[in-house]
Each structure stands twice: as structure tokens, then as C-alpha cells.
Short mmCIF file of C-alpha atoms in Angstrom, two decimals:
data_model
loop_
_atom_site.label_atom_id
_atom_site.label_comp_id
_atom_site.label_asym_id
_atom_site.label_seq_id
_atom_site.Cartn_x
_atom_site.Cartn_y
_atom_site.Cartn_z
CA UNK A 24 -3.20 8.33 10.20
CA UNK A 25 -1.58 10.27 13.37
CA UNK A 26 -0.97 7.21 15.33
CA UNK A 27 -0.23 8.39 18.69
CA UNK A 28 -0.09 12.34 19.42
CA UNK A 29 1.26 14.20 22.40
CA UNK A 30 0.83 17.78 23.40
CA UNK A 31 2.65 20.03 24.45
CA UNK A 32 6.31 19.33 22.96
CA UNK A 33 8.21 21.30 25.29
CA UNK A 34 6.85 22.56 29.28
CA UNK A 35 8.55 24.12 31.87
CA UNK A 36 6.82 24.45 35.40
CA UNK A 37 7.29 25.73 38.63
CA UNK A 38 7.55 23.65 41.59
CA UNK A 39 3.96 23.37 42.61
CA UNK A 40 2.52 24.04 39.55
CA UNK A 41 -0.02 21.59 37.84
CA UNK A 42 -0.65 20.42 34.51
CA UNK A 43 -1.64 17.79 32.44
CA UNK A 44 0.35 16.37 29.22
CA UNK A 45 -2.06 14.94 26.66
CA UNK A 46 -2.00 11.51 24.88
CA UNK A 47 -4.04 10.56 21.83
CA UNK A 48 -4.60 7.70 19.44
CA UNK A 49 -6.65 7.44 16.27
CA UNK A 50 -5.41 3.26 16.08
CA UNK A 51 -8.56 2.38 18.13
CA UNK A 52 -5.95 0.75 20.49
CA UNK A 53 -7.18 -0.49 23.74
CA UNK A 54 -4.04 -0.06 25.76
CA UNK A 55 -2.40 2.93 26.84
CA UNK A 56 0.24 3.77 28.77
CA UNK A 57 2.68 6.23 29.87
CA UNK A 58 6.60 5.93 30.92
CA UNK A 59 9.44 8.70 31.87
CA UNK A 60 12.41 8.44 30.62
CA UNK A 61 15.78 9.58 32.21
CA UNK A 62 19.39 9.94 31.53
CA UNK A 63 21.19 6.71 31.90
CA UNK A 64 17.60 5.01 33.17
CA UNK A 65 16.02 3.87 29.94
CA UNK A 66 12.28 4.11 30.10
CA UNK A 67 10.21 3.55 33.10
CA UNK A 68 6.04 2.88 33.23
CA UNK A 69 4.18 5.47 35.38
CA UNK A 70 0.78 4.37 34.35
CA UNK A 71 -1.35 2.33 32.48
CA UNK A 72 -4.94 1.04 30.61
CA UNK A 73 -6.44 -1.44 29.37
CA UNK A 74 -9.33 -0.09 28.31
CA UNK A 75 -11.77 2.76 28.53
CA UNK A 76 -12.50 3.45 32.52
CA UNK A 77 -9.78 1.26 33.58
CA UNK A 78 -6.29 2.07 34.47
CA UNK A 79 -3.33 0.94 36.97
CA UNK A 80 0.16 1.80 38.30
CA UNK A 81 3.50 1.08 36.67
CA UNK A 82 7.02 1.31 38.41
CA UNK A 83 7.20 4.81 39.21
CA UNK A 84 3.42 6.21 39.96
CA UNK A 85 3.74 8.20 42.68
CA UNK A 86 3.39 12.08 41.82
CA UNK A 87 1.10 11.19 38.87
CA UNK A 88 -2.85 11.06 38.20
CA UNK A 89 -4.34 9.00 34.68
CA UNK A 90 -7.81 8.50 33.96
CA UNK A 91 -9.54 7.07 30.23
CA UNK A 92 -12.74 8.42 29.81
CA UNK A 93 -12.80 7.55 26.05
CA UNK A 94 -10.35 4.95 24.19
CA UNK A 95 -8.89 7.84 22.04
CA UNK A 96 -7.35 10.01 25.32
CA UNK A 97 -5.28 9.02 28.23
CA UNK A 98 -3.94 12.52 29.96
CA UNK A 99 -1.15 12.30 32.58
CA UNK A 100 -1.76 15.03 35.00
CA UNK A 101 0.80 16.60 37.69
CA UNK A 102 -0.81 17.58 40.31
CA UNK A 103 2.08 19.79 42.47
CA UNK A 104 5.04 19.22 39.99
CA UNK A 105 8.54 18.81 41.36
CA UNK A 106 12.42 19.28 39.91
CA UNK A 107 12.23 14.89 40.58
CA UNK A 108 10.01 15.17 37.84
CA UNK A 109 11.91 16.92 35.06
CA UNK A 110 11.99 14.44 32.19
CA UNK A 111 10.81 13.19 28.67
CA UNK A 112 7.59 11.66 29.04
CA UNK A 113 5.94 9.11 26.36
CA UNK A 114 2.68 7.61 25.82
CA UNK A 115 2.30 4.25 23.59
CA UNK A 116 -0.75 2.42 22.65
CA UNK A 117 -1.14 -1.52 21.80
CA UNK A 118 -3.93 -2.89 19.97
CA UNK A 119 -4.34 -5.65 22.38
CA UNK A 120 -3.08 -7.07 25.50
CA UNK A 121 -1.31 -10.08 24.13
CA UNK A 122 2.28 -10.23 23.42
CA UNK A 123 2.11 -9.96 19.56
CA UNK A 124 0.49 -6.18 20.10
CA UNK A 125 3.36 -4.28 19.81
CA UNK A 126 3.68 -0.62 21.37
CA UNK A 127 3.71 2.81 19.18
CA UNK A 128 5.25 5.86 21.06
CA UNK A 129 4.51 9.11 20.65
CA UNK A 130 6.94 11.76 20.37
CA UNK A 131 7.54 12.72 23.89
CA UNK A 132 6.50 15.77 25.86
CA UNK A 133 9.74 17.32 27.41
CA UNK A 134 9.27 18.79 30.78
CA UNK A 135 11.63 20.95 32.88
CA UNK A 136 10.33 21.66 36.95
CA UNK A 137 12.32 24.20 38.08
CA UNK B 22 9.48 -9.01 35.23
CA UNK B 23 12.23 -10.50 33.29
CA UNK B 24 14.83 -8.56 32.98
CA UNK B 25 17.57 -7.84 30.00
CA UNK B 26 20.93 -7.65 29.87
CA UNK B 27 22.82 -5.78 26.97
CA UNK B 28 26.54 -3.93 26.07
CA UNK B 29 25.64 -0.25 26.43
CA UNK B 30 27.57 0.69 23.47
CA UNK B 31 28.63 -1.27 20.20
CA UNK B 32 30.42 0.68 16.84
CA UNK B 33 29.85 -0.99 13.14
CA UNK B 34 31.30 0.28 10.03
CA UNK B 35 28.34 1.19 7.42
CA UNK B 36 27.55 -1.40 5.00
CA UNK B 37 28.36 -4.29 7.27
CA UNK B 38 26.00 -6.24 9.74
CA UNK B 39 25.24 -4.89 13.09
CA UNK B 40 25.00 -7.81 15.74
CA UNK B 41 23.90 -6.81 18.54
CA UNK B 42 23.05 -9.34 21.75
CA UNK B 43 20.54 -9.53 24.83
CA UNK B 44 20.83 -11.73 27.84
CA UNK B 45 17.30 -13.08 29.06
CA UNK B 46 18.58 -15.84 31.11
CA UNK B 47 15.18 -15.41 33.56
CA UNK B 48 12.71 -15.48 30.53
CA UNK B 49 9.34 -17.66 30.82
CA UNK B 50 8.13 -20.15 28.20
CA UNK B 51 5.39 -17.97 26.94
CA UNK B 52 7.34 -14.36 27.35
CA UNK B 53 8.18 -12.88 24.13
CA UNK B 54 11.60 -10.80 23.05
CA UNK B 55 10.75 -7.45 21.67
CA UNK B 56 13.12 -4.92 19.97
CA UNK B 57 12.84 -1.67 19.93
CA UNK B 58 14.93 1.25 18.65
CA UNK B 59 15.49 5.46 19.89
CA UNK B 60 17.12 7.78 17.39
CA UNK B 61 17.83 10.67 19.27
CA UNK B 62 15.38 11.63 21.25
CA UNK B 63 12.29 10.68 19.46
CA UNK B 64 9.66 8.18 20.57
CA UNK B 65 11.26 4.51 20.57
CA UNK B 66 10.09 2.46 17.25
CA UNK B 67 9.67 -1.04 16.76
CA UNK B 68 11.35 -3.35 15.08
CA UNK B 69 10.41 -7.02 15.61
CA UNK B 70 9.64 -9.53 18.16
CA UNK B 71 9.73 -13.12 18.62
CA UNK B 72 8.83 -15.88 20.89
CA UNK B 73 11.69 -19.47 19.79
CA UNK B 74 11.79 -19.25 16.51
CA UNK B 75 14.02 -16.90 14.34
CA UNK B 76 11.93 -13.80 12.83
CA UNK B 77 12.47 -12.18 9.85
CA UNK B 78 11.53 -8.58 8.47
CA UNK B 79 12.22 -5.60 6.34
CA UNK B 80 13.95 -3.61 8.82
CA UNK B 81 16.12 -7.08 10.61
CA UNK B 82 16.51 -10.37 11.46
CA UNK B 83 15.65 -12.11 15.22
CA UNK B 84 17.86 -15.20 16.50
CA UNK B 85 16.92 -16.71 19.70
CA UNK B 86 18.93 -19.33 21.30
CA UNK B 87 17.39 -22.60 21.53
CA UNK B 88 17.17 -22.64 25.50
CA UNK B 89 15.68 -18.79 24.91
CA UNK B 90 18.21 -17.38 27.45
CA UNK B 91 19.57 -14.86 24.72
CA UNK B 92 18.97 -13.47 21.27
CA UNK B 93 20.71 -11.37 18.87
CA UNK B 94 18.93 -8.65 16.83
CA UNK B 95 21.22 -8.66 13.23
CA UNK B 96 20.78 -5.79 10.95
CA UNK B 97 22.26 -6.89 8.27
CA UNK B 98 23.44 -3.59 5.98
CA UNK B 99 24.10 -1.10 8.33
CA UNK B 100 23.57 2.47 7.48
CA UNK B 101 24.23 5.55 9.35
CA UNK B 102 20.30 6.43 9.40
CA UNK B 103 20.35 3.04 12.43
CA UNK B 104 22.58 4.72 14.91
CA UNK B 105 20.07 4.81 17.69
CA UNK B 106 20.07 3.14 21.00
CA UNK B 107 18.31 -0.59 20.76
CA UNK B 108 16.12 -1.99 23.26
CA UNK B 109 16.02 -5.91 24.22
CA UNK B 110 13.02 -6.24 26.08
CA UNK B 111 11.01 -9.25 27.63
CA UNK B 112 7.28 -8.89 27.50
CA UNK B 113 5.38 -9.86 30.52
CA UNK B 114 2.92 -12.40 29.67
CA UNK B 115 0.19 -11.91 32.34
CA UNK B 116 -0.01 -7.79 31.15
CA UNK B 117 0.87 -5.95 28.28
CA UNK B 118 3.48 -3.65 30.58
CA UNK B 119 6.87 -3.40 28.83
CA UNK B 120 9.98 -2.78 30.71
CA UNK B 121 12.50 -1.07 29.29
CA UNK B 122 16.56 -1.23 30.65
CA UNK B 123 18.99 0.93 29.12
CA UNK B 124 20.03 -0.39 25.73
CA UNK B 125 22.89 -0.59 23.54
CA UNK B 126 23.82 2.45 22.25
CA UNK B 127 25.03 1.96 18.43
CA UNK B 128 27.01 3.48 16.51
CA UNK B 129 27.29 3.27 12.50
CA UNK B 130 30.99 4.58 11.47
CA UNK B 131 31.27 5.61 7.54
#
């Protein structure tokens, strides 16, 4: 059992550039969601989903596309990436929506804009 | 969103409990307290949660005040393997969005 999988470990853009960092879960969990996470900032939610074709914003959205086409995948994508945006980013995945569901993080995709 | 209060940093000497506290003075009756833990810079990992009562489990024990305006995560042998930074955090009850703050940053001293 993976649990939850991210891709690529390590990126380093250009300003501009685009890309997408890649989430996946083999727990059958309906809720995804991705945060950022900073020096001194703890971790903050860009985006998340509740369910196959259904996602929303977090604290800190702007700069950053989601979409869930299946319940296994929910990519984050950059579309013009900026220094603002260097940072580790995680995805976690709940079984449920309720408050006894609790997350599993990935290992983190760290990204460097330059 | 309820928010969380906590010492950034705390030391404990190996073998001995690690207390560590949260402030949740603006928690709602049906909000729950999660823990979480980051060793270096790995994803965070769970470690319990609880609602009034005190929670029990293989990796530590939960106390939550009676008026739920604080708790205190106890691990109760420390060992160097738990320095990591621990997360108090409140879940929202409407969502399933958790909100992180910046955690106590522990340190277990041989």
C-alpha cells in the first residue's frame, strides 16, 4: 500500500515556466488536498476536494490550478511560476469529511522558482 | 477557523515524558483537536485526535481540559527518533480543511 505519492521530489523552474506536481492515492480516499509550506509559516491549504469533479480554494489559491478527474489523482498545476512560489508542497488525503478522518501526507515535492 | 496557540520550542531529556501544550481557547463544541508530527522535512504524520475526552494510543496520550480551551499531547518515553516539530490543530467542523500554525519544535536531549 503506497498511501499517498507525489512526483517529482525535487523541481526547479524559471519564472514563467509551467508545470504540474502530481498527487496520488491508492486509500480510495475521497478528500484531497494540497498545502505549501514555508519557513517559519507552518503549512498553509492552496486547494482542495471532496470528491471526484469537485474542488475549492484554501488560504493561499491564487497562482494555482486543481482539478479531480478520478478519486486516485489530484495534480496542482503552475501555470506562470514565480520566486513567491518557491516552497515544499504536500498533498494529503482523508477518507471522509468528518472530523475522525484523519489526513495522510505525502512526501512533499520541493520546488525552487528562480 | 479556530486557531492554536503553542511554545515554538520545548527540550526533554530521552527516557522521560514529553508534555507538550496547545491553547484552543476559540474552539467549538463539535471541533476536534488533532496532532500531528514533522521530522525533518518529511510529510507531517499523525498521531491522535480527540474531541473531550482523554485519548489513548500506541504512539501518546491526549488530555483535554474540561472547558476544551487547551490540551496537552504527553509522550510518555521520549526517544530521540520524536524530535520533530508537533502540530496542535483544531479541525473545522463544517469541512474537512485543516489549518496548520507553526508548532512546537521538540527536542529529545540524550
Amino acid at each position: 500500500n503506497a498511501g499517498v505519492t507525489q512526483t517529482p521530489k525535487f523541481q526547479v523552474l524559471k519564472t514563467g515556466q509551467s508545470m504540474t506536481l502530481q498527487c496520488a492515492q491508492d486509500m480510495n480516499h475521497e478528500y484531497m488536498s494540497w498545502y505549501r509550506q514555508d519557513p517559519g509559516m507552518g503549512l498553509r491549504l492552496i486547494h482542495y476536494s471532496v470528491g471526484a469533479g469537485i474542488t475549492d480554494q484554501g488560504e493561499v489559491p491564487n497562482g494555482y490550478n486543481v482539478s479531480r478527474s478520478t478519486t486516485e489523482d489530484f495534480p496542482l498545476r503552475l501555470l506562470s511560476a514565480a520566486p513567491s512560489q518557491t516552497s515544499v508542497y504536500f498533498c494529503a488525503s482523508s477518507y471522509g469529511q468528518g472530523p475522525r478522518s484523519p489526513l495522510h501526507f505525502g512526501n512533499g515535492t520541493r520546488l525552487t522558482v528562480t | 477557523d479556530a486557531k492554536t496557540t503553542q511554545p515554538p520550542s520545548m527540550d526533554c531529556a530521552e527516557g522521560r515524558a514529553a508534555n507538550l501544550p496547545c491553547n484552543h481557547s476559540t474552539i467549538s463544541g463539535n471541533e476536534y483537536v488533532y496532532w500531528y508530527r514533522q521530522i525533518h522535512s518529511q510529510g507531517p504524520q499523525y498521531i491522535i485526535h480527540g474531541l473531550k475526552n482523554n485519548e489513548t494510543n500506541e504512539m501518546a496520550s491526549l488530555i483535554i481540559t474540561e472547558d476544551r480551551k487547551s490540551s496537552t499531547l504527553i509522550l510518555p518515553h521520549a526517544t530521540l527518533r520524536d524530535t520533530a516539530v508537533y502540530y496542535c490543530i483544531v479541525r473545522v467542523a463544517t469541512g474537512n480543511q485543516f489549518y496548520f500554525g507553526t508548532g512546537t519544535s521538540l527536542t529529545v536531549i540524550p
